[in-house]
Amino acid sequence: MRKCQNMLGAVIIILAAAGPSCAKYPRPPKGSYVRDDANIITDHYEEKINLLCREVEDKTTAQMAVLTIRTFGDKEPWRYAIEIGNRWGVGQADTDNGLVMVIAVYDRQYFTATGYGMEQIIPDSTLDTIQKETLVPYFSKTEYGEGILQTLQLLAVEIGKFYEDHTQQEIENILNSRVRDE
């Protein structure tokens, strides 16, 4: 019995030391679009990012969210970001018009997952170009908050253009048909 207790104690210590790599997915932030677990976004930028995300949602119903973590651990960045988007419920359920940006600082990696409806608004090629031209240069200077904000502003412009160019009925038809096809 004592041997079993020692073994159980050792397992608990190992799991505690493993930390984030064994942790479950973080919960969504309450009343915010940003969860900064890596502590890389200043309060100033977090406030600006939240205001931008709120404005985008209010004007278009599209949702953007940001998560910073230390590491993806053994998870693939794209799978992790998609799982966060699904668990957090980013985007409207009927149109799947959300995107979630996940940044793993220690890994020096990021991934932005888009819902099927958002792919109609921001194609992968546009997303990649914006991130490579905006996010990456700021990150190379460790200006994370500014990089995230500038990137989201450019994505917000793309979202705004889509919603301005189409009537509400057209938007619903485009986004709903894409979601149904999947």
PDB file of N, CA and C in Angstrom, residues 102-158:
ATOM      1  N   VAL A 102      -3.895  32.325 -32.157  1.00  0.00           N
ATOM      2  CA  VAL A 102      -3.192  31.747 -31.011  1.00  0.00           C
ATOM      3  C   VAL A 102      -1.697  31.944 -31.223  1.00  0.00           C
ATOM      4  N   ILE A 103      -1.046  32.526 -30.214  1.00  0.00           N
ATOM      5  CA  ILE A 103       0.387  32.799 -30.278  1.00  0.00           C
ATOM      6  C   ILE A 103       1.069  32.032 -29.157  1.00  0.00           C
ATOM      7  N   ALA A 104       2.057  31.202 -29.507  1.00  0.00           N
ATOM      8  CA  ALA A 104       2.852  30.455 -28.525  1.00  0.00           C
ATOM      9  C   ALA A 104       4.245  31.080 -28.501  1.00  0.00           C
ATOM     10  N   VAL A 105       4.513  31.869 -27.478  1.00  0.00           N
ATOM     11  CA  VAL A 105       5.721  32.694 -27.430  1.00  0.00           C
ATOM     12  C   VAL A 105       7.002  31.871 -27.402  1.00  0.00           C
ATOM     13  N   TYR A 106       7.091  30.891 -26.534  1.00  0.00           N
ATOM     14  CA  TYR A 106       8.331  30.111 -26.432  1.00  0.00           C
ATOM     15  C   TYR A 106       8.611  29.323 -27.708  1.00  0.00           C
ATOM     16  N   ASP A 107       7.555  28.918 -28.388  1.00  0.00           N
ATOM     17  CA  ASP A 107       7.713  28.177 -29.640  1.00  0.00           C
ATOM     18  C   ASP A 107       8.018  29.101 -30.820  1.00  0.00           C
ATOM     19  N   ARG A 108       7.756  30.393 -30.615  1.00  0.00           N
ATOM     20  CA  ARG A 108       7.881  31.389 -31.684  1.00  0.00           C
ATOM     21  C   ARG A 108       7.010  30.990 -32.881  1.00  0.00           C
ATOM     22  N   GLN A 109       5.779  30.587 -32.548  1.00  0.00           N
ATOM     23  CA  GLN A 109       4.822  30.165 -33.565  1.00  0.00           C
ATOM     24  C   GLN A 109       3.463  30.798 -33.287  1.00  0.00           C
ATOM     25  N   TYR A 110       2.688  30.911 -34.332  1.00  0.00           N
ATOM     26  CA  TYR A 110       1.315  31.387 -34.209  1.00  0.00           C
ATOM     27  C   TYR A 110       0.471  30.649 -35.239  1.00  0.00           C
ATOM     28  N   PHE A 111      -0.823  30.654 -35.002  1.00  0.00           N
ATOM     29  CA  PHE A 111      -1.739  30.141 -36.009  1.00  0.00           C
ATOM     30  C   PHE A 111      -3.066  30.851 -35.829  1.00  0.00           C
ATOM     31  N   THR A 112      -3.655  31.276 -36.924  1.00  0.00           N
ATOM     32  CA  THR A 112      -4.974  31.893 -36.901  1.00  0.00           C
ATOM     33  C   THR A 112      -5.939  30.952 -37.603  1.00  0.00           C
ATOM     34  N   ALA A 113      -6.902  30.463 -36.839  1.00  0.00           N
ATOM     35  CA  ALA A 113      -7.913  29.556 -37.381  1.00  0.00           C
ATOM     36  C   ALA A 113      -9.159  30.357 -37.736  1.00  0.00           C
ATOM     37  N   THR A 114      -9.719  30.056 -38.891  1.00  0.00           N
ATOM     38  CA  THR A 114     -10.943  30.722 -39.323  1.00  0.00           C
ATOM     39  C   THR A 114     -12.058  29.703 -39.461  1.00  0.00           C
ATOM     40  N   GLY A 115     -13.257  30.137 -39.111  1.00  0.00           N
ATOM     41  CA  GLY A 115     -14.424  29.293 -39.332  1.00  0.00           C
ATOM     42  C   GLY A 115     -14.708  29.195 -40.820  1.00  0.00           C
ATOM     43  N   TYR A 116     -15.532  28.228 -41.204  1.00  0.00           N
ATOM     44  CA  TYR A 116     -15.834  28.034 -42.625  1.00  0.00           C
ATOM     45  C   TYR A 116     -16.440  29.290 -43.249  1.00  0.00           C
ATOM     46  N   GLY A 117     -17.311  29.962 -42.517  1.00  0.00           N
ATOM     47  CA  GLY A 117     -17.898  31.196 -43.030  1.00  0.00           C
ATOM     48  C   GLY A 117     -16.869  32.298 -43.174  1.00  0.00           C
ATOM     49  N   MET A 118     -15.952  32.396 -42.230  1.00  0.00           N
ATOM     50  CA  MET A 118     -14.906  33.423 -42.292  1.00  0.00           C
ATOM     51  C   MET A 118     -13.975  33.188 -43.475  1.00  0.00           C
ATOM     52  N   GLU A 119     -13.813  31.943 -43.893  1.00  0.00           N
ATOM     53  CA  GLU A 119     -12.967  31.657 -45.061  1.00  0.00           C
ATOM     54  C   GLU A 119     -13.518  32.313 -46.326  1.00  0.00           C
ATOM     55  N   GLN A 120     -14.832  32.547 -46.363  1.00  0.00           N
ATOM     56  CA  GLN A 120     -15.440  33.259 -47.491  1.00  0.00           C
ATOM     57  C   GLN A 120     -15.079  34.742 -47.452  1.00  0.00           C
ATOM     58  N   ILE A 121     -14.848  35.246 -46.270  1.00  0.00           N
ATOM     59  CA  ILE A 121     -14.555  36.668 -46.070  1.00  0.00           C
ATOM     60  C   ILE A 121     -13.059  36.931 -46.205  1.00  0.00           C
ATOM     61  N   ILE A 122     -12.265  36.108 -45.546  1.00  0.00           N
ATOM     62  CA  ILE A 122     -10.804  36.251 -45.571  1.00  0.00           C
ATOM     63  C   ILE A 122     -10.208  34.922 -46.030  1.00  0.00           C
ATOM     64  N   PRO A 123      -9.897  34.804 -47.306  1.00  0.00           N
ATOM     65  CA  PRO A 123      -9.267  33.566 -47.788  1.00  0.00           C
ATOM     66  C   PRO A 123      -7.904  33.352 -47.119  1.00  0.00           C
ATOM     67  N   ASP A 124      -7.468  32.109 -47.081  1.00  0.00           N
ATOM     68  CA  ASP A 124      -6.182  31.782 -46.455  1.00  0.00           C
ATOM     69  C   ASP A 124      -5.032  32.597 -47.033  1.00  0.00           C
ATOM     70  N   SER A 125      -5.048  32.829 -48.338  1.00  0.00           N
ATOM     71  CA  SER A 125      -3.952  33.583 -48.960  1.00  0.00           C
ATOM     72  C   SER A 125      -3.893  35.013 -48.433  1.00  0.00           C
ATOM     73  N   THR A 126      -5.047  35.636 -48.237  1.00  0.00           N
ATOM     74  CA  THR A 126      -5.098  36.997 -47.688  1.00  0.00           C
ATOM     75  C   THR A 126      -4.630  36.993 -46.240  1.00  0.00           C
ATOM     76  N   LEU A 127      -5.101  36.029 -45.482  1.00  0.00           N
ATOM     77  CA  LEU A 127      -4.704  35.906 -44.082  1.00  0.00           C
ATOM     78  C   LEU A 127      -3.197  35.726 -43.968  1.00  0.00           C
ATOM     79  N   ASP A 128      -2.634  34.836 -44.758  1.00  0.00           N
ATOM     80  CA  ASP A 128      -1.185  34.591 -44.725  1.00  0.00           C
ATOM     81  C   ASP A 128      -0.396  35.841 -45.073  1.00  0.00           C
ATOM     82  N   THR A 129      -0.828  36.558 -46.105  1.00  0.00           N
ATOM     83  CA  THR A 129      -0.120  37.773 -46.517  1.00  0.00           C
ATOM     84  C   THR A 129      -0.147  38.824 -45.416  1.00  0.00           C
ATOM     85  N   ILE A 130      -1.317  39.056 -44.844  1.00  0.00           N
ATOM     86  CA  ILE A 130      -1.437  40.053 -43.775  1.00  0.00           C
ATOM     87  C   ILE A 130      -0.547  39.684 -42.599  1.00  0.00           C
ATOM     88  N   GLN A 131      -0.554  38.425 -42.209  1.00  0.00           N
ATOM     89  CA  GLN A 131       0.250  38.016 -41.051  1.00  0.00           C
ATOM     90  C   GLN A 131       1.744  38.121 -41.341  1.00  0.00           C
ATOM     91  N   LYS A 132       2.166  37.692 -42.515  1.00  0.00           N
ATOM     92  CA  LYS A 132       3.596  37.750 -42.848  1.00  0.00           C
ATOM     93  C   LYS A 132       4.096  39.183 -42.962  1.00  0.00           C
ATOM     94  N   GLU A 133       3.243  40.078 -43.453  1.00  0.00           N
ATOM     95  CA  GLU A 133       3.666  41.462 -43.650  1.00  0.00           C
ATOM     96  C   GLU A 133       3.475  42.336 -42.415  1.00  0.00           C
ATOM     97  N   THR A 134       2.664  41.898 -41.475  1.00  0.00           N
ATOM     98  CA  THR A 134       2.362  42.731 -40.311  1.00  0.00           C
ATOM     99  C   THR A 134       2.764  42.060 -39.000  1.00  0.00           C
ATOM    100  N   LEU A 135       2.205  40.909 -38.739  1.00  0.00           N
ATOM    101  CA  LEU A 135       2.439  40.228 -37.467  1.00  0.00           C
ATOM    102  C   LEU A 135       3.906  39.855 -37.286  1.00  0.00           C
ATOM    103  N   VAL A 136       4.481  39.227 -38.277  1.00  0.00           N
ATOM    104  CA  VAL A 136       5.859  38.727 -38.173  1.00  0.00           C
ATOM    105  C   VAL A 136       6.872  39.846 -37.904  1.00  0.00           C
ATOM    106  N   PRO A 137       6.842  40.961 -38.644  1.00  0.00           N
ATOM    107  CA  PRO A 137       7.822  42.023 -38.358  1.00  0.00           C
ATOM    108  C   PRO A 137       7.719  42.575 -36.929  1.00  0.00           C
ATOM    109  N   TYR A 138       6.501  42.757 -36.441  1.00  0.00           N
ATOM    110  CA  TYR A 138       6.347  43.244 -35.065  1.00  0.00           C
ATOM    111  C   TYR A 138       6.826  42.202 -34.056  1.00  0.00           C
ATOM    112  N   PHE A 139       6.503  40.947 -34.305  1.00  0.00           N
ATOM    113  CA  PHE A 139       6.931  39.895 -33.389  1.00  0.00           C
ATOM    114  C   PHE A 139       8.447  39.773 -33.351  1.00  0.00           C
ATOM    115  N   SER A 140       9.100  39.995 -34.481  1.00  0.00           N
ATOM    116  CA  SER A 140      10.566  39.896 -34.500  1.00  0.00           C
ATOM    117  C   SER A 140      11.203  40.975 -33.626  1.00  0.00           C
ATOM    118  N   LYS A 141      10.451  42.045 -33.360  1.00  0.00           N
ATOM    119  CA  LYS A 141      10.930  43.113 -32.468  1.00  0.00           C
ATOM    120  C   LYS A 141      10.318  42.976 -31.072  1.00  0.00           C
ATOM    121  N   THR A 142       9.652  41.863 -30.807  1.00  0.00           N
ATOM    122  CA  THR A 142       8.925  41.572 -29.560  1.00  0.00           C
ATOM    123  C   THR A 142       7.882  42.638 -29.224  1.00  0.00           C
ATOM    124  N   GLU A 143       7.320  43.252 -30.245  1.00  0.00           N
ATOM    125  CA  GLU A 143       6.230  44.212 -30.068  1.00  0.00           C
ATOM    126  C   GLU A 143       4.910  43.476 -30.324  1.00  0.00           C
ATOM    127  N   TYR A 144       4.606  42.571 -29.398  1.00  0.00           N
ATOM    128  CA  TYR A 144       3.484  41.660 -29.591  1.00  0.00           C
ATOM    129  C   TYR A 144       2.135  42.372 -29.656  1.00  0.00           C
ATOM    130  N   GLY A 145       1.872  43.229 -28.699  1.00  0.00           N
ATOM    131  CA  GLY A 145       0.586  43.919 -28.671  1.00  0.00           C
ATOM    132  C   GLY A 145       0.336  44.716 -29.931  1.00  0.00           C
ATOM    133  N   GLU A 146       1.337  45.476 -30.356  1.00  0.00           N
ATOM    134  CA  GLU A 146       1.208  46.277 -31.575  1.00  0.00           C
ATOM    135  C   GLU A 146       1.022  45.374 -32.792  1.00  0.00           C
ATOM    136  N   GLY A 147       1.763  44.289 -32.858  1.00  0.00           N
ATOM    137  CA  GLY A 147       1.638  43.368 -33.987  1.00  0.00           C
ATOM    138  C   GLY A 147       0.260  42.743 -34.079  1.00  0.00           C
ATOM    139  N   ILE A 148      -0.259  42.319 -32.938  1.00  0.00           N
ATOM    140  CA  ILE A 148      -1.599  41.718 -32.917  1.00  0.00           C
ATOM    141  C   ILE A 148      -2.640  42.760 -33.312  1.00  0.00           C
ATOM    142  N   LEU A 149      -2.538  43.954 -32.731  1.00  0.00           N
ATOM    143  CA  LEU A 149      -3.498  45.014 -33.036  1.00  0.00           C
ATOM    144  C   LEU A 149      -3.473  45.384 -34.515  1.00  0.00           C
ATOM    145  N   GLN A 150      -2.289  45.623 -35.059  1.00  0.00           N
ATOM    146  CA  GLN A 150      -2.184  46.011 -36.469  1.00  0.00           C
ATOM    147  C   GLN A 150      -2.731  44.913 -37.389  1.00  0.00           C
ATOM    148  N   THR A 151      -2.439  43.679 -37.059  1.00  0.00           N
ATOM    149  CA  THR A 151      -2.926  42.554 -37.867  1.00  0.00           C
ATOM    150  C   THR A 151      -4.444  42.466 -37.807  1.00  0.00           C
ATOM    151  N   LEU A 152      -4.992  42.559 -36.607  1.00  0.00           N
ATOM    152  CA  LEU A 152      -6.446  42.489 -36.467  1.00  0.00           C
ATOM    153  C   LEU A 152      -7.132  43.668 -37.146  1.00  0.00           C
ATOM    154  N   GLN A 153      -6.490  44.837 -37.134  1.00  0.00           N
ATOM    155  CA  GLN A 153      -7.075  45.989 -37.830  1.00  0.00           C
ATOM    156  C   GLN A 153      -7.183  45.720 -39.329  1.00  0.00           C
ATOM    157  N   LEU A 154      -6.141  45.138 -39.906  1.00  0.00           N
ATOM    158  CA  LEU A 154      -6.187  44.811 -41.336  1.00  0.00           C
ATOM    159  C   LEU A 154      -7.231  43.733 -41.631  1.00  0.00           C
ATOM    160  N   LEU A 155      -7.342  42.761 -40.744  1.00  0.00           N
ATOM    161  CA  LEU A 155      -8.372  41.731 -40.917  1.00  0.00           C
ATOM    162  C   LEU A 155      -9.764  42.342 -40.772  1.00  0.00           C
ATOM    163  N   ALA A 156      -9.906  43.294 -39.851  1.00  0.00           N
ATOM    164  CA  ALA A 156     -11.187  43.981 -39.660  1.00  0.00           C
ATOM    165  C   ALA A 156     -11.585  44.751 -40.914  1.00  0.00           C
ATOM    166  N   VAL A 157     -10.612  45.335 -41.597  1.00  0.00           N
ATOM    167  CA  VAL A 157     -10.892  46.037 -42.854  1.00  0.00           C
ATOM    168  C   VAL A 157     -11.457  45.052 -43.878  1.00  0.00           C
ATOM    169  N   GLU A 158     -10.843  43.883 -43.987  1.00  0.00           N
ATOM    170  CA  GLU A 158     -11.329  42.863 -44.928  1.00  0.00           C
ATOM    171  C   GLU A 158     -12.747  42.419 -44.570  1.00  0.00           C
TER     172      GLU A 158
END
